[in-house]
Amino acid sequence: MPNSLFSRLRFVLVETSHPGNIGAAARAMKTMGFSELVLVRPRFADALRQDDAIAFASGALDVLENAKVVETLAQALDGVQYAAALSSRLREYSPPVVSPREFAAVVAPRADLQAALVFGSERYGLSNDSVMQCQALVNIPANPAYSSLNLAQAVQLLAYECRVASDSGPADQSASRIGFQGELASAEQVEGMYVHLEHALVELGFLDAANPKKLMPRLRRLFSRTGLETEEVNILRGIAGHVIAACKK
Ligand code: SAH
């Protein structure tokens, strides 16, 4: 398809150390239908021909063979109108932050837009300077305590989101608005939480067991709109437990 995202999205890897990651990134791109790869100052000048790059690329050697190597990010972004820097870290100075899905939803429908995704080095990520050369910062929602993905896996994830958005038009963005999503609590866990919460509110004197009115139904209505996660249920139960303990003192 002319002007499909597959022909106008470039993957840029900045100062990559491990040739294996370059090969794995090429493979990740090709599995999702992308082919334009540009390397900015890889640690090894011959990175594209190193054994690890070739081994990890597996059947995506054509992506490696057609890849370009350049000296600066500005050269890599030649002709690009909308570049997004990939970073696991949010920064004080940065272009607007979007999720992978939002990035895909912006670029997929705009047949006129030349776009790029810019990935940092394994060791140092991207410099502030590189980030500021981009129009968006893409943060992959992840475990806040361990949020740095392997380079090629980050490439895979973005390539996947872009493929899905290209196949099905603008993606539904609502799920990504709140970022990381944990496991949804089971009905049983939620019911257990209501019992605990009610107990705490009675202890506190906020809920009159003899005349409860509509407090619990109101709270149920409130929480039912949120899609409670197991961890959130545990937090609420922890609060209830502390309220009860404090009231007994
Ligand atoms: N140690 C580096 C991270 C290296 S991971 C640091 O602290 O920044 C290599 C690259 O993968 C990163 O530069 C980034 O482009 C991408 N990446 C890894 N995890 C990511 C995440 N959670 N969100 C966005 N990009 C990520």
PDB file of C-alpha atoms and ligand atoms in Angstrom:
ATOM      1  CA  MET A   1       0.000   0.000   0.000  1.00  0.00           C
ATOM      2  CA  PRO A   2       1.606   3.314  -1.003  1.00  0.00           C
ATOM      3  CA  ASN A   3       2.170   5.680   1.911  1.00  0.00           C
ATOM      4  CA  SER A   4       1.320   3.011   4.424  1.00  0.00           C
ATOM      5  CA  LEU A   5       3.104   3.384   7.706  1.00  0.00           C
ATOM      6  CA  PHE A   6       5.378   0.472   6.753  1.00  0.00           C
ATOM      7  CA  SER A   7       7.115   2.659   4.204  1.00  0.00           C
ATOM      8  CA  ARG A   8       7.290   5.881   6.225  1.00  0.00           C
ATOM      9  CA  LEU A   9       8.390   4.847   9.699  1.00  0.00           C
ATOM     10  CA  ARG A  10      12.134   4.759  10.351  1.00  0.00           C
ATOM     11  CA  PHE A  11      13.782   3.032  13.285  1.00  0.00           C
ATOM     12  CA  VAL A  12      16.866   4.847  14.572  1.00  0.00           C
ATOM     13  CA  LEU A  13      19.281   3.218  17.032  1.00  0.00           C
ATOM     14  CA  VAL A  14      21.699   5.633  18.710  1.00  0.00           C
ATOM     15  CA  GLU A  15      25.136   4.467  19.867  1.00  0.00           C
ATOM     16  CA  THR A  16      24.145   0.833  20.225  1.00  0.00           C
ATOM     17  CA  SER A  17      26.798  -1.268  21.967  1.00  0.00           C
ATOM     18  CA  HIS A  18      25.811  -4.836  21.209  1.00  0.00           C
ATOM     19  CA  PRO A  19      25.623  -5.957  17.583  1.00  0.00           C
ATOM     20  CA  GLY A  20      23.289  -8.721  18.775  1.00  0.00           C
ATOM     21  CA  ASN A  21      20.741  -6.093  19.747  1.00  0.00           C
ATOM     22  CA  ILE A  22      20.976  -4.548  16.301  1.00  0.00           C
ATOM     23  CA  GLY A  23      20.274  -7.921  14.717  1.00  0.00           C
ATOM     24  CA  ALA A  24      17.417  -8.602  17.114  1.00  0.00           C
ATOM     25  CA  ALA A  25      15.976  -5.151  16.395  1.00  0.00           C
ATOM     26  CA  ALA A  26      16.105  -5.867  12.645  1.00  0.00           C
ATOM     27  CA  ARG A  27      14.239  -9.108  13.226  1.00  0.00           C
ATOM     28  CA  ALA A  28      11.651  -7.381  15.441  1.00  0.00           C
ATOM     29  CA  MET A  29      11.051  -4.774  12.734  1.00  0.00           C
ATOM     30  CA  LYS A  30      10.715  -7.308   9.933  1.00  0.00           C
ATOM     31  CA  THR A  31       8.244  -9.496  11.841  1.00  0.00           C
ATOM     32  CA  MET A  32       5.964  -6.448  11.985  1.00  0.00           C
ATOM     33  CA  GLY A  33       6.540  -5.388   8.380  1.00  0.00           C
ATOM     34  CA  PHE A  34       9.025  -2.516   8.849  1.00  0.00           C
ATOM     35  CA  SER A  35      12.370  -2.238   7.097  1.00  0.00           C
ATOM     36  CA  GLU A  36      14.031   1.152   7.444  1.00  0.00           C
ATOM     37  CA  LEU A  37      16.857   0.978   9.970  1.00  0.00           C
ATOM     38  CA  VAL A  38      19.423   3.713  10.660  1.00  0.00           C
ATOM     39  CA  LEU A  39      22.304   3.449  13.130  1.00  0.00           C
ATOM     40  CA  VAL A  40      23.884   6.526  14.669  1.00  0.00           C
ATOM     41  CA  ARG A  41      27.513   5.961  15.716  1.00  0.00           C
ATOM     42  CA  PRO A  42      27.267   2.284  16.759  1.00  0.00           C
ATOM     43  CA  ARG A  43      30.050   1.215  19.116  1.00  0.00           C
ATOM     44  CA  PHE A  44      31.536  -0.951  16.348  1.00  0.00           C
ATOM     45  CA  ALA A  45      31.836   0.640  12.952  1.00  0.00           C
ATOM     46  CA  ASP A  46      31.242  -2.745  11.307  1.00  0.00           C
ATOM     47  CA  ALA A  47      28.350  -3.621  13.663  1.00  0.00           C
ATOM     48  CA  LEU A  48      26.080  -4.623  10.772  1.00  0.00           C
ATOM     49  CA  ARG A  49      28.525  -7.298   9.657  1.00  0.00           C
ATOM     50  CA  GLN A  50      29.405  -8.724  13.060  1.00  0.00           C
ATOM     51  CA  ASP A  51      28.541 -12.356  13.760  1.00  0.00           C
ATOM     52  CA  ASP A  52      26.111 -11.532  16.565  1.00  0.00           C
ATOM     53  CA  ALA A  53      24.188  -9.048  14.456  1.00  0.00           C
ATOM     54  CA  ILE A  54      23.802 -11.641  11.710  1.00  0.00           C
ATOM     55  CA  ALA A  55      22.918 -14.453  14.112  1.00  0.00           C
ATOM     56  CA  PHE A  56      20.270 -12.417  15.957  1.00  0.00           C
ATOM     57  CA  ALA A  57      18.787 -11.033  12.753  1.00  0.00           C
ATOM     58  CA  SER A  58      17.981 -14.584  11.713  1.00  0.00           C
ATOM     59  CA  GLY A  59      15.867 -14.198   8.550  1.00  0.00           C
ATOM     60  CA  ALA A  60      15.974 -10.406   8.613  1.00  0.00           C
ATOM     61  CA  LEU A  61      19.363 -10.039   6.924  1.00  0.00           C
ATOM     62  CA  ASP A  62      17.826  -7.832   4.247  1.00  0.00           C
ATOM     63  CA  VAL A  63      16.981  -5.223   6.910  1.00  0.00           C
ATOM     64  CA  LEU A  64      20.612  -5.279   8.083  1.00  0.00           C
ATOM     65  CA  GLU A  65      21.965  -5.105   4.548  1.00  0.00           C
ATOM     66  CA  ASN A  66      19.859  -2.047   3.759  1.00  0.00           C
ATOM     67  CA  ALA A  67      20.576  -0.295   7.049  1.00  0.00           C
ATOM     68  CA  LYS A  68      22.433   3.007   7.020  1.00  0.00           C
ATOM     69  CA  VAL A  69      25.139   4.128   9.413  1.00  0.00           C
ATOM     70  CA  VAL A  70      25.432   7.872  10.099  1.00  0.00           C
ATOM     71  CA  GLU A  71      27.386  10.160  12.414  1.00  0.00           C
ATOM     72  CA  THR A  72      24.639  12.323  13.927  1.00  0.00           C
ATOM     73  CA  LEU A  73      21.022  12.048  14.973  1.00  0.00           C
ATOM     74  CA  ALA A  74      20.244  15.015  12.746  1.00  0.00           C
ATOM     75  CA  GLN A  75      21.451  13.003   9.736  1.00  0.00           C
ATOM     76  CA  ALA A  76      19.382  10.016  10.816  1.00  0.00           C
ATOM     77  CA  LEU A  77      16.292  12.222  11.007  1.00  0.00           C
ATOM     78  CA  ASP A  78      16.757  13.691   7.572  1.00  0.00           C
ATOM     79  CA  GLY A  79      13.317  14.038   5.938  1.00  0.00           C
ATOM     80  CA  VAL A  80      11.465  13.092   9.120  1.00  0.00           C
ATOM     81  CA  GLN A  81       8.635  15.336  10.350  1.00  0.00           C
ATOM     82  CA  TYR A  82       7.649  13.569  13.504  1.00  0.00           C
ATOM     83  CA  ALA A  83      10.310  11.831  15.564  1.00  0.00           C
ATOM     84  CA  ALA A  84       9.728  10.250  18.928  1.00  0.00           C
ATOM     85  CA  ALA A  85      12.464   9.549  21.459  1.00  0.00           C
ATOM     86  CA  LEU A  86      12.081   6.323  23.398  1.00  0.00           C
ATOM     87  CA  SER A  87      12.949   6.635  27.036  1.00  0.00           C
ATOM     88  CA  SER A  88      12.125   4.818  30.227  1.00  0.00           C
ATOM     89  CA  ARG A  89      12.871   8.018  32.115  1.00  0.00           C
ATOM     90  CA  LEU A  90      10.681  11.107  32.188  1.00  0.00           C
ATOM     91  CA  ARG A  91      12.635  14.331  32.112  1.00  0.00           C
ATOM     92  CA  GLU A  92      12.233  17.854  33.297  1.00  0.00           C
ATOM     93  CA  TYR A  93      12.715  19.169  29.807  1.00  0.00           C
ATOM     94  CA  SER A  94      11.093  17.007  27.225  1.00  0.00           C
ATOM     95  CA  PRO A  95       8.678  17.110  24.332  1.00  0.00           C
ATOM     96  CA  PRO A  96       5.143  15.875  25.085  1.00  0.00           C
ATOM     97  CA  VAL A  97       5.007  12.365  26.504  1.00  0.00           C
ATOM     98  CA  VAL A  98       2.866   9.823  24.654  1.00  0.00           C
ATOM     99  CA  SER A  99       2.320   6.107  25.052  1.00  0.00           C
ATOM    100  CA  PRO A 100       3.323   3.652  22.305  1.00  0.00           C
ATOM    101  CA  ARG A 101      -0.352   3.312  21.379  1.00  0.00           C
ATOM    102  CA  GLU A 102      -0.846   7.048  21.177  1.00  0.00           C
ATOM    103  CA  PHE A 103       2.237   7.420  18.989  1.00  0.00           C
ATOM    104  CA  ALA A 104       0.895   4.738  16.658  1.00  0.00           C
ATOM    105  CA  ALA A 105      -2.542   6.370  16.601  1.00  0.00           C
ATOM    106  CA  VAL A 106      -0.995   9.709  15.595  1.00  0.00           C
ATOM    107  CA  VAL A 107       1.240   8.420  12.802  1.00  0.00           C
ATOM    108  CA  ALA A 108      -0.805   5.564  11.292  1.00  0.00           C
ATOM    109  CA  PRO A 109      -3.640   7.613   9.765  1.00  0.00           C
ATOM    110  CA  ARG A 110      -1.452  10.437   8.408  1.00  0.00           C
ATOM    111  CA  ALA A 111      -0.306   9.198   5.021  1.00  0.00           C
ATOM    112  CA  ASP A 112       1.769  12.350   4.477  1.00  0.00           C
ATOM    113  CA  LEU A 113       3.818  12.032   7.639  1.00  0.00           C
ATOM    114  CA  GLN A 114       7.403  10.768   7.691  1.00  0.00           C
ATOM    115  CA  ALA A 115       8.010   9.437  11.178  1.00  0.00           C
ATOM    116  CA  ALA A 116      10.862   8.020  13.210  1.00  0.00           C
ATOM    117  CA  LEU A 117      11.389   6.203  16.466  1.00  0.00           C
ATOM    118  CA  VAL A 118      14.692   6.908  18.206  1.00  0.00           C
ATOM    119  CA  PHE A 119      16.153   4.401  20.650  1.00  0.00           C
ATOM    120  CA  GLY A 120      19.065   4.994  23.035  1.00  0.00           C
ATOM    121  CA  SER A 121      22.090   2.945  23.964  1.00  0.00           C
ATOM    122  CA  GLU A 122      21.901  -0.048  26.267  1.00  0.00           C
ATOM    123  CA  ARG A 123      24.032   1.613  28.869  1.00  0.00           C
ATOM    124  CA  TYR A 124      23.096   5.266  28.882  1.00  0.00           C
ATOM    125  CA  GLY A 125      19.813   5.574  27.031  1.00  0.00           C
ATOM    126  CA  LEU A 126      19.332   8.842  25.140  1.00  0.00           C
ATOM    127  CA  SER A 127      20.959  12.156  26.043  1.00  0.00           C
ATOM    128  CA  ASN A 128      18.728  15.136  26.830  1.00  0.00           C
ATOM    129  CA  ASP A 129      20.098  16.685  23.707  1.00  0.00           C
ATOM    130  CA  SER A 130      18.896  13.790  21.552  1.00  0.00           C
ATOM    131  CA  VAL A 131      15.501  13.807  23.259  1.00  0.00           C
ATOM    132  CA  MET A 132      15.115  17.494  22.541  1.00  0.00           C
ATOM    133  CA  GLN A 133      15.640  16.839  18.839  1.00  0.00           C
ATOM    134  CA  CYS A 134      12.409  14.850  18.812  1.00  0.00           C
ATOM    135  CA  GLN A 135       8.775  15.988  18.769  1.00  0.00           C
ATOM    136  CA  ALA A 136       7.528  13.450  21.286  1.00  0.00           C
ATOM    137  CA  LEU A 137       8.826  11.245  24.054  1.00  0.00           C
ATOM    138  CA  VAL A 138       7.464   7.715  24.117  1.00  0.00           C
ATOM    139  CA  ASN A 139       7.490   5.987  27.448  1.00  0.00           C
ATOM    140  CA  ILE A 140       6.596   2.301  27.509  1.00  0.00           C
ATOM    141  CA  PRO A 141       4.432   1.734  30.574  1.00  0.00           C
ATOM    142  CA  ALA A 142       6.389  -0.673  32.756  1.00  0.00           C
ATOM    143  CA  ASN A 143       7.124  -1.762  36.296  1.00  0.00           C
ATOM    144  CA  PRO A 144       8.175   1.502  38.007  1.00  0.00           C
ATOM    145  CA  ALA A 145      10.772  -0.438  39.981  1.00  0.00           C
ATOM    146  CA  TYR A 146      12.296  -1.979  36.823  1.00  0.00           C
ATOM    147  CA  SER A 147      11.257  -0.099  33.747  1.00  0.00           C
ATOM    148  CA  SER A 148      14.150  -0.496  31.331  1.00  0.00           C
ATOM    149  CA  LEU A 149      13.409  -2.990  28.562  1.00  0.00           C
ATOM    150  CA  ASN A 150      15.992  -4.657  26.379  1.00  0.00           C
ATOM    151  CA  LEU A 151      16.557  -2.461  23.337  1.00  0.00           C
ATOM    152  CA  ALA A 152      15.266  -4.959  20.758  1.00  0.00           C
ATOM    153  CA  GLN A 153      12.232  -5.711  22.907  1.00  0.00           C
ATOM    154  CA  ALA A 154      11.396  -2.011  23.034  1.00  0.00           C
ATOM    155  CA  VAL A 155      11.705  -1.981  19.230  1.00  0.00           C
ATOM    156  CA  GLN A 156       9.413  -5.011  19.019  1.00  0.00           C
ATOM    157  CA  LEU A 157       6.758  -3.399  21.140  1.00  0.00           C
ATOM    158  CA  LEU A 158       6.668  -0.182  19.137  1.00  0.00           C
ATOM    159  CA  ALA A 159       6.703  -2.047  15.833  1.00  0.00           C
ATOM    160  CA  TYR A 160       3.789  -4.147  17.056  1.00  0.00           C
ATOM    161  CA  GLU A 161       1.705  -1.168  18.165  1.00  0.00           C
ATOM    162  CA  CYS A 162       2.365   0.553  14.861  1.00  0.00           C
ATOM    163  CA  ARG A 163       1.335  -2.544  12.950  1.00  0.00           C
ATOM    164  CA  VAL A 164      -1.887  -2.937  14.924  1.00  0.00           C
ATOM    165  CA  ALA A 165      -2.740   0.747  14.423  1.00  0.00           C
ATOM    166  CA  SER A 166      -2.044   0.434  10.679  1.00  0.00           C
ATOM    167  CA  ASP A 167      -4.221  -2.645  10.344  1.00  0.00           C
ATOM    168  CA  SER A 168      -7.179  -1.309  12.227  1.00  0.00           C
ATOM    169  CA  GLY A 169      -7.078   2.470  11.944  1.00  0.00           C
ATOM    170  CA  PRO A 170      -6.723   4.683  15.004  1.00  0.00           C
ATOM    171  CA  ALA A 171      -6.463   2.489  18.055  1.00  0.00           C
ATOM    172  CA  ASP A 172      -8.678   2.851  21.069  1.00  0.00           C
ATOM    173  CA  GLN A 173      -6.599   4.992  23.374  1.00  0.00           C
ATOM    174  CA  SER A 174      -8.642   4.715  26.515  1.00  0.00           C
ATOM    175  CA  ALA A 175      -6.762   1.712  27.868  1.00  0.00           C
ATOM    176  CA  SER A 176      -3.409   3.458  27.644  1.00  0.00           C
ATOM    177  CA  ARG A 177      -4.491   6.733  29.269  1.00  0.00           C
ATOM    178  CA  ILE A 178      -3.645   5.558  32.750  1.00  0.00           C
ATOM    179  CA  GLY A 179      -0.403   3.882  31.751  1.00  0.00           C
ATOM    180  CA  PHE A 180       0.574   0.671  33.466  1.00  0.00           C
ATOM    181  CA  GLN A 181      -2.310  -1.683  34.137  1.00  0.00           C
ATOM    182  CA  GLY A 182      -2.074  -4.386  36.746  1.00  0.00           C
ATOM    183  CA  GLU A 183      -4.120  -7.534  37.182  1.00  0.00           C
ATOM    184  CA  LEU A 184      -7.818  -6.843  37.725  1.00  0.00           C
ATOM    185  CA  ALA A 185      -9.144  -7.865  41.119  1.00  0.00           C
ATOM    186  CA  SER A 186     -11.531 -10.812  41.207  1.00  0.00           C
ATOM    187  CA  ALA A 187     -15.141 -10.318  42.315  1.00  0.00           C
ATOM    188  CA  GLU A 188     -14.295 -12.271  45.444  1.00  0.00           C
ATOM    189  CA  GLN A 189     -11.417  -9.962  46.335  1.00  0.00           C
ATOM    190  CA  VAL A 190     -13.602  -6.903  45.792  1.00  0.00           C
ATOM    191  CA  GLU A 191     -16.389  -8.323  47.966  1.00  0.00           C
ATOM    192  CA  GLY A 192     -13.896  -9.082  50.724  1.00  0.00           C
ATOM    193  CA  MET A 193     -12.721  -5.481  50.515  1.00  0.00           C
ATOM    194  CA  TYR A 194     -16.268  -4.112  50.911  1.00  0.00           C
ATOM    195  CA  VAL A 195     -16.806  -6.177  54.055  1.00  0.00           C
ATOM    196  CA  HIS A 196     -13.511  -4.915  55.471  1.00  0.00           C
ATOM    197  CA  LEU A 197     -14.245  -1.305  54.499  1.00  0.00           C
ATOM    198  CA  GLU A 198     -17.730  -1.416  55.995  1.00  0.00           C
ATOM    199  CA  HIS A 199     -16.326  -2.762  59.226  1.00  0.00           C
ATOM    200  CA  ALA A 200     -13.782   0.055  59.337  1.00  0.00           C
ATOM    201  CA  LEU A 201     -16.396   2.722  58.651  1.00  0.00           C
ATOM    202  CA  VAL A 202     -18.568   1.382  61.473  1.00  0.00           C
ATOM    203  CA  GLU A 203     -15.597   1.404  63.868  1.00  0.00           C
ATOM    204  CA  LEU A 204     -14.876   4.938  62.808  1.00  0.00           C
ATOM    205  CA  GLY A 205     -18.433   6.041  63.546  1.00  0.00           C
ATOM    206  CA  PHE A 206     -18.902   7.194  59.963  1.00  0.00           C
ATOM    207  CA  LEU A 207     -21.368   4.420  59.164  1.00  0.00           C
ATOM    208  CA  ASP A 208     -24.259   3.771  61.561  1.00  0.00           C
ATOM    209  CA  ALA A 209     -24.924   0.017  61.336  1.00  0.00           C
ATOM    210  CA  ALA A 210     -28.498   0.609  62.533  1.00  0.00           C
ATOM    211  CA  ASN A 211     -29.117   3.240  59.890  1.00  0.00           C
ATOM    212  CA  PRO A 212     -26.615   2.660  57.078  1.00  0.00           C
ATOM    213  CA  LYS A 213     -28.517   4.656  54.450  1.00  0.00           C
ATOM    214  CA  LYS A 214     -26.913   4.386  51.045  1.00  0.00           C
ATOM    215  CA  LEU A 215     -23.265   4.687  51.976  1.00  0.00           C
ATOM    216  CA  MET A 216     -22.113   1.211  50.914  1.00  0.00           C
ATOM    217  CA  PRO A 217     -24.090   1.199  47.649  1.00  0.00           C
ATOM    218  CA  ARG A 218     -22.624   4.626  46.915  1.00  0.00           C
ATOM    219  CA  LEU A 219     -19.101   3.397  47.566  1.00  0.00           C
ATOM    220  CA  ARG A 220     -19.716   0.339  45.421  1.00  0.00           C
ATOM    221  CA  ARG A 221     -20.895   2.571  42.624  1.00  0.00           C
ATOM    222  CA  LEU A 222     -17.793   4.703  42.969  1.00  0.00           C
ATOM    223  CA  PHE A 223     -15.362   1.776  42.962  1.00  0.00           C
ATOM    224  CA  SER A 224     -17.177  -0.087  40.208  1.00  0.00           C
ATOM    225  CA  ARG A 225     -16.311   2.738  37.833  1.00  0.00           C
ATOM    226  CA  THR A 226     -12.607   2.332  38.442  1.00  0.00           C
ATOM    227  CA  GLY A 227     -11.748  -1.235  37.405  1.00  0.00           C
ATOM    228  CA  LEU A 228     -10.040  -2.082  40.692  1.00  0.00           C
ATOM    229  CA  GLU A 229      -6.768  -3.975  40.500  1.00  0.00           C
ATOM    230  CA  THR A 230      -5.640  -6.585  43.021  1.00  0.00           C
ATOM    231  CA  GLU A 231      -2.938  -4.313  44.370  1.00  0.00           C
ATOM    232  CA  GLU A 232      -5.418  -1.470  44.852  1.00  0.00           C
ATOM    233  CA  VAL A 233      -7.807  -3.771  46.698  1.00  0.00           C
ATOM    234  CA  ASN A 234      -4.917  -4.751  48.957  1.00  0.00           C
ATOM    235  CA  ILE A 235      -4.117  -1.099  49.654  1.00  0.00           C
ATOM    236  CA  LEU A 236      -7.735  -0.335  50.528  1.00  0.00           C
ATOM    237  CA  ARG A 237      -7.848  -3.335  52.827  1.00  0.00           C
ATOM    238  CA  GLY A 238      -4.607  -2.196  54.425  1.00  0.00           C
ATOM    239  CA  ILE A 239      -6.167   1.204  55.122  1.00  0.00           C
ATOM    240  CA  ALA A 240      -9.290  -0.442  56.548  1.00  0.00           C
ATOM    241  CA  GLY A 241      -7.132  -2.618  58.799  1.00  0.00           C
ATOM    242  CA  HIS A 242      -5.282   0.402  60.130  1.00  0.00           C
ATOM    243  CA  VAL A 243      -8.496   2.323  60.746  1.00  0.00           C
ATOM    244  CA  ILE A 244      -9.887  -0.573  62.760  1.00  0.00           C
ATOM    245  CA  ALA A 245      -6.669  -0.918  64.756  1.00  0.00           C
ATOM    246  CA  ALA A 246      -6.529   2.835  65.451  1.00  0.00           C
ATOM    247  CA  CYS A 247     -10.152   2.888  66.630  1.00  0.00           C
ATOM    248  CA  LYS A 248      -9.481   0.066  69.082  1.00  0.00           C
ATOM    249  CA  LYS A 249      -6.617   1.859  70.787  1.00  0.00           C
TER     250      LYS A 249
HETATM  251  N1  SAH B   1      20.049   2.184  30.787  1.00  0.00           N
HETATM  252  C1  SAH B   1      19.312   2.990  29.875  1.00  0.00           C
HETATM  253  C2  SAH B   1      18.222   2.231  29.178  1.00  0.00           C
HETATM  254  C3  SAH B   1      18.703   1.388  28.084  1.00  0.00           C
HETATM  255  S1  SAH B   1      17.474   0.412  27.313  1.00  0.00           S
HETATM  256  C4  SAH B   1      18.645   4.136  30.598  1.00  0.00           C
HETATM  257  O1  SAH B   1      18.684   4.184  31.793  1.00  0.00           O
HETATM  258  O2  SAH B   1      18.069   4.974  29.945  1.00  0.00           O
HETATM  259  C5  SAH B   1      17.788   0.858  25.644  1.00  0.00           C
HETATM  260  C6  SAH B   1      16.734   1.722  25.013  1.00  0.00           C
HETATM  261  O3  SAH B   1      15.495   1.023  24.937  1.00  0.00           O
HETATM  262  C7  SAH B   1      16.407   3.026  25.735  1.00  0.00           C
HETATM  263  O4  SAH B   1      17.314   4.040  25.464  1.00  0.00           O
HETATM  264  C8  SAH B   1      15.034   3.340  25.147  1.00  0.00           C
HETATM  265  O5  SAH B   1      15.184   3.932  23.865  1.00  0.00           O
HETATM  266  C9  SAH B   1      14.426   1.952  25.019  1.00  0.00           C
HETATM  267  N2  SAH B   1      13.612   1.613  26.208  1.00  0.00           N
HETATM  268  C10 SAH B   1      13.840   0.666  27.130  1.00  0.00           C
HETATM  269  N3  SAH B   1      12.864   0.649  28.066  1.00  0.00           N
HETATM  270  C11 SAH B   1      11.986   1.622  27.714  1.00  0.00           C
HETATM  271  C12 SAH B   1      10.750   2.108  28.279  1.00  0.00           C
HETATM  272  N4  SAH B   1      10.220   1.595  29.395  1.00  0.00           N
HETATM  273  N5  SAH B   1      10.132   3.129  27.645  1.00  0.00           N
HETATM  274  C13 SAH B   1      10.637   3.664  26.511  1.00  0.00           C
HETATM  275  N6  SAH B   1      11.800   3.248  25.955  1.00  0.00           N
HETATM  276  C14 SAH B   1      12.464   2.249  26.535  1.00  0.00           C
END
